[in-house]
Amino acid sequence: MNEIKFNELIGNNVRKYRLIYNANGGNMSQKELAEKIGASTSLIGALESRKIKQGISLYNLYKISEALEVPMYKFFEQ
């Protein structure tokens, strides 16, 4: 898997688990997730839309996993 595909995988899973979080009674928009982890809304939007080129730091991914109550390894699953 190359770097672009890897970043797309993570972004797709962030979106997937944010939507699952919402389907299970949560209410987390991209903006709310960004605010909760101390990042910009554009970072979350770019990540979920597969437009992010530089990837995401492990620390931000960790904060996303905490916010969405998802184990971090889930973001790496195909």
PDB file of C-alpha atoms in Angstrom:
ATOM      1  CA  MET A   1       0.000   0.000   0.000  1.00  0.00           C
ATOM      2  CA  ASN A   2       1.420   3.384  -0.923  1.00  0.00           C
ATOM      3  CA  GLU A   3       1.211   6.555   1.171  1.00  0.00           C
ATOM      4  CA  ILE A   4      -1.772   7.996  -0.711  1.00  0.00           C
ATOM      5  CA  LYS A   5      -3.824   4.817  -0.283  1.00  0.00           C
ATOM      6  CA  PHE A   6      -2.805   4.652   3.380  1.00  0.00           C
ATOM      7  CA  ASN A   7      -4.019   8.213   4.019  1.00  0.00           C
ATOM      8  CA  GLU A   8      -7.262   7.456   2.157  1.00  0.00           C
ATOM      9  CA  LEU A   9      -7.804   4.355   4.310  1.00  0.00           C
ATOM     10  CA  ILE A  10      -7.445   6.356   7.509  1.00  0.00           C
ATOM     11  CA  GLY A  11      -9.693   9.147   6.221  1.00  0.00           C
ATOM     12  CA  ASN A  12     -12.376   6.700   5.126  1.00  0.00           C
ATOM     13  CA  ASN A  13     -12.301   5.053   8.537  1.00  0.00           C
ATOM     14  CA  VAL A  14     -12.493   8.361  10.386  1.00  0.00           C
ATOM     15  CA  ARG A  15     -15.630   9.177   8.406  1.00  0.00           C
ATOM     16  CA  LYS A  16     -17.020   5.665   8.893  1.00  0.00           C
ATOM     17  CA  TYR A  17     -16.570   5.704  12.666  1.00  0.00           C
ATOM     18  CA  ARG A  18     -17.850   9.271  13.029  1.00  0.00           C
ATOM     19  CA  LEU A  19     -21.036   8.235  11.215  1.00  0.00           C
ATOM     20  CA  ILE A  20     -21.314   5.069  13.328  1.00  0.00           C
ATOM     21  CA  TYR A  21     -20.854   7.208  16.448  1.00  0.00           C
ATOM     22  CA  ASN A  22     -23.727   9.408  15.261  1.00  0.00           C
ATOM     23  CA  ALA A  23     -25.924   6.409  14.382  1.00  0.00           C
ATOM     24  CA  ASN A  24     -25.447   5.096  17.915  1.00  0.00           C
ATOM     25  CA  GLY A  25     -26.870   8.211  19.519  1.00  0.00           C
ATOM     26  CA  GLY A  26     -23.903  10.560  19.314  1.00  0.00           C
ATOM     27  CA  ASN A  27     -23.930  13.854  17.491  1.00  0.00           C
ATOM     28  CA  MET A  28     -20.511  14.710  16.085  1.00  0.00           C
ATOM     29  CA  SER A  29     -20.210  16.904  13.007  1.00  0.00           C
ATOM     30  CA  GLN A  30     -16.847  17.507  11.367  1.00  0.00           C
ATOM     31  CA  LYS A  31     -16.764  20.899  13.049  1.00  0.00           C
ATOM     32  CA  GLU A  32     -17.532  19.458  16.487  1.00  0.00           C
ATOM     33  CA  LEU A  33     -14.920  16.736  16.072  1.00  0.00           C
ATOM     34  CA  ALA A  34     -12.340  19.316  15.034  1.00  0.00           C
ATOM     35  CA  GLU A  35     -13.153  21.506  18.035  1.00  0.00           C
ATOM     36  CA  LYS A  36     -13.026  18.540  20.399  1.00  0.00           C
ATOM     37  CA  ILE A  37      -9.525  17.549  19.281  1.00  0.00           C
ATOM     38  CA  GLY A  38      -8.223  21.091  18.863  1.00  0.00           C
ATOM     39  CA  ALA A  39      -7.825  20.947  15.082  1.00  0.00           C
ATOM     40  CA  SER A  40      -9.300  22.844  12.173  1.00  0.00           C
ATOM     41  CA  THR A  41     -12.542  21.828  10.514  1.00  0.00           C
ATOM     42  CA  SER A  42     -10.682  21.872   7.201  1.00  0.00           C
ATOM     43  CA  LEU A  43      -8.337  19.138   8.483  1.00  0.00           C
ATOM     44  CA  ILE A  44     -11.254  16.812   9.284  1.00  0.00           C
ATOM     45  CA  GLY A  45     -13.024  17.709   6.035  1.00  0.00           C
ATOM     46  CA  ALA A  46      -9.909  17.078   3.946  1.00  0.00           C
ATOM     47  CA  LEU A  47      -9.194  13.840   5.784  1.00  0.00           C
ATOM     48  CA  GLU A  48     -12.698  12.491   5.267  1.00  0.00           C
ATOM     49  CA  SER A  49     -12.904  13.624   1.641  1.00  0.00           C
ATOM     50  CA  ARG A  50      -9.580  11.992   0.722  1.00  0.00           C
ATOM     51  CA  LYS A  51      -8.087  15.360  -0.228  1.00  0.00           C
ATOM     52  CA  ILE A  52      -5.434  15.354   2.472  1.00  0.00           C
ATOM     53  CA  LYS A  53      -1.933  14.923   1.124  1.00  0.00           C
ATOM     54  CA  GLN A  54       0.246  15.105   4.206  1.00  0.00           C
ATOM     55  CA  GLY A  55      -1.642  12.550   6.294  1.00  0.00           C
ATOM     56  CA  ILE A  56      -2.462  13.024   9.951  1.00  0.00           C
ATOM     57  CA  SER A  57      -0.279  12.884  13.036  1.00  0.00           C
ATOM     58  CA  LEU A  58      -0.569   9.921  15.353  1.00  0.00           C
ATOM     59  CA  TYR A  59      -1.432  12.296  18.169  1.00  0.00           C
ATOM     60  CA  ASN A  60      -4.391  13.762  16.259  1.00  0.00           C
ATOM     61  CA  LEU A  61      -5.506  10.281  15.294  1.00  0.00           C
ATOM     62  CA  TYR A  62      -5.311   9.297  18.962  1.00  0.00           C
ATOM     63  CA  LYS A  63      -7.465  12.302  19.917  1.00  0.00           C
ATOM     64  CA  ILE A  64      -9.997  11.346  17.212  1.00  0.00           C
ATOM     65  CA  SER A  65     -10.100   7.788  18.552  1.00  0.00           C
ATOM     66  CA  GLU A  66     -10.795   9.114  22.042  1.00  0.00           C
ATOM     67  CA  ALA A  67     -13.494  11.520  20.821  1.00  0.00           C
ATOM     68  CA  LEU A  68     -15.274   8.822  18.799  1.00  0.00           C
ATOM     69  CA  GLU A  69     -14.675   6.108  21.412  1.00  0.00           C
ATOM     70  CA  VAL A  70     -12.989   3.834  18.858  1.00  0.00           C
ATOM     71  CA  PRO A  71      -9.742   1.907  19.430  1.00  0.00           C
ATOM     72  CA  MET A  72      -7.000   3.494  17.370  1.00  0.00           C
ATOM     73  CA  TYR A  73      -6.183   0.293  15.473  1.00  0.00           C
ATOM     74  CA  LYS A  74      -9.626   0.405  13.847  1.00  0.00           C
ATOM     75  CA  PHE A  75      -8.532   3.324  11.664  1.00  0.00           C
ATOM     76  CA  PHE A  76      -5.928   1.076  10.009  1.00  0.00           C
ATOM     77  CA  GLU A  77      -8.305  -1.756   9.059  1.00  0.00           C
ATOM     78  CA  GLN A  78      -9.226  -2.301   5.443  1.00  0.00           C
TER      79      GLN A  78
END
